[in-house]
Structure formats: C-alpha cells, structure tokens
Amino acid sequence: VSFRGQSPAKSLRTVRKENELGMVTYHILDTPTPFLLLLADADRLRAYFNNVLNLIIRSNNLTIPVVQK
C-alpha cells in the first residue's frame, strides 16, 4: 500500500478478528492510517464506507460508526 506518492508500506503482520461486519483480516502497518477497508473485503462483506457520515454501512442496514481517537 502506498499513500500520496510515498514509498509503499509493508504489512508488519496480520490479525483476523470477528466484529460486527464479520470475519475481517487487519493488516498492521507502520503508518498514521486509522484503518483501511479493502474493496475486496467491502464487496465480500456487502459493506461500504460513507465518508460524509463516517459510517460503515452493510446491506442489512447495520451501521457502524467510525471514530478516530
């Protein structure tokens, strides 16, 4: 993964975790990135990120707020 012309960031490790969306694989990166939702995962989970409302929305109307701490 690369951000704004920077050198590609390599995954340090991966973690698989069940959450409200289903089973998700998280790639741990050494970058100031809050989270990444891969398009392939979004398609598989039938979800999308609404960047106006900061929500992840699934086709079954489940909404998950995205909060940056």
mmCIF file of C-alpha atoms in Angstrom:
data_model
loop_
_atom_site.group_PDB
_atom_site.id
_atom_site.type_symbol
_atom_site.label_atom_id
_atom_site.label_comp_id
_atom_site.label_asym_id
_atom_site.label_seq_id
_atom_site.Cartn_x
_atom_site.Cartn_y
_atom_site.Cartn_z
ATOM 1 C CA VAL A 1 0.000 0.000 0.000
ATOM 2 C CA SER A 2 1.312 3.476 -0.761
ATOM 3 C CA PHE A 3 -0.044 6.853 0.291
ATOM 4 C CA ARG A 4 0.306 10.116 -1.662
ATOM 5 C CA GLY A 5 3.413 9.164 -3.586
ATOM 6 C CA GLN A 6 5.301 7.816 -0.574
ATOM 7 C CA SER A 7 7.196 4.563 -0.636
ATOM 8 C CA PRO A 8 4.936 1.533 -0.288
ATOM 9 C CA ALA A 9 4.201 0.478 3.306
ATOM 10 C CA LYS A 10 4.691 -3.198 4.057
ATOM 11 C CA SER A 11 2.383 -5.150 6.309
ATOM 12 C CA LEU A 12 4.154 -5.887 9.618
ATOM 13 C CA ARG A 13 1.675 -8.650 10.418
ATOM 14 C CA THR A 14 -1.979 -9.552 10.052
ATOM 15 C CA VAL A 15 -4.717 -10.175 12.587
ATOM 16 C CA ARG A 16 -8.027 -11.913 11.838
ATOM 17 C CA LYS A 17 -10.849 -10.728 14.085
ATOM 18 C CA GLU A 18 -14.596 -11.223 14.157
ATOM 19 C CA ASN A 19 -16.515 -7.968 14.533
ATOM 20 C CA GLU A 20 -19.922 -6.542 13.600
ATOM 21 C CA LEU A 21 -19.017 -6.793 9.908
ATOM 22 C CA GLY A 22 -17.968 -10.437 10.082
ATOM 23 C CA MET A 23 -14.505 -12.016 9.959
ATOM 24 C CA VAL A 24 -12.030 -9.320 8.916
ATOM 25 C CA THR A 25 -8.283 -9.508 8.300
ATOM 26 C CA TYR A 26 -6.440 -6.428 9.568
ATOM 27 C CA HIS A 27 -3.003 -5.620 8.165
ATOM 28 C CA ILE A 28 -0.791 -3.869 10.734
ATOM 29 C CA LEU A 29 1.151 -1.041 9.057
ATOM 30 C CA ASP A 30 3.716 1.420 10.400
ATOM 31 C CA THR A 31 1.765 4.418 9.082
ATOM 32 C CA PRO A 32 -0.525 7.068 10.611
ATOM 33 C CA THR A 33 -3.519 5.429 8.919
ATOM 34 C CA PRO A 34 -6.612 4.919 11.118
ATOM 35 C CA PHE A 35 -7.853 1.918 9.117
ATOM 36 C CA LEU A 36 -8.087 0.521 5.626
ATOM 37 C CA LEU A 37 -11.155 -1.175 4.199
ATOM 38 C CA LEU A 38 -10.105 -3.076 1.113
ATOM 39 C CA LEU A 39 -12.568 -3.021 -1.756
ATOM 40 C CA ALA A 40 -12.433 -6.820 -1.942
ATOM 41 C CA ASP A 41 -13.363 -7.058 1.756
ATOM 42 C CA ALA A 42 -16.111 -4.462 1.368
ATOM 43 C CA ASP A 43 -17.580 -6.440 -1.531
ATOM 44 C CA ARG A 44 -17.337 -9.742 0.351
ATOM 45 C CA LEU A 45 -18.963 -8.213 3.448
ATOM 46 C CA ARG A 46 -21.503 -6.263 1.339
ATOM 47 C CA ALA A 47 -20.484 -3.023 3.062
ATOM 48 C CA TYR A 48 -19.326 0.462 2.141
ATOM 49 C CA PHE A 49 -17.822 3.470 3.918
ATOM 50 C CA ASN A 50 -19.935 6.638 3.939
ATOM 51 C CA ASN A 51 -17.274 9.336 4.352
ATOM 52 C CA VAL A 52 -19.848 12.113 4.850
ATOM 53 C CA LEU A 53 -21.440 10.434 7.883
ATOM 54 C CA ASN A 54 -18.312 8.451 8.935
ATOM 55 C CA LEU A 55 -20.222 5.167 8.940
ATOM 56 C CA ILE A 56 -19.588 1.709 7.578
ATOM 57 C CA ILE A 57 -22.928 0.517 6.217
ATOM 58 C CA ARG A 58 -23.847 -3.085 5.390
ATOM 59 C CA SER A 59 -26.548 -4.243 3.018
ATOM 60 C CA ASN A 60 -28.621 -5.471 6.003
ATOM 61 C CA ASN A 61 -28.788 -1.812 7.246
ATOM 62 C CA LEU A 62 -26.272 -2.443 10.036
ATOM 63 C CA THR A 63 -24.341 0.803 10.591
ATOM 64 C CA ILE A 64 -21.034 1.044 12.420
ATOM 65 C CA PRO A 65 -19.689 4.476 13.396
ATOM 66 C CA VAL A 66 -16.056 5.172 12.520
ATOM 67 C CA VAL A 67 -14.403 7.139 15.319
ATOM 68 C CA GLN A 68 -10.865 8.496 15.222
ATOM 69 C CA LYS A 69 -9.187 8.687 18.626
#
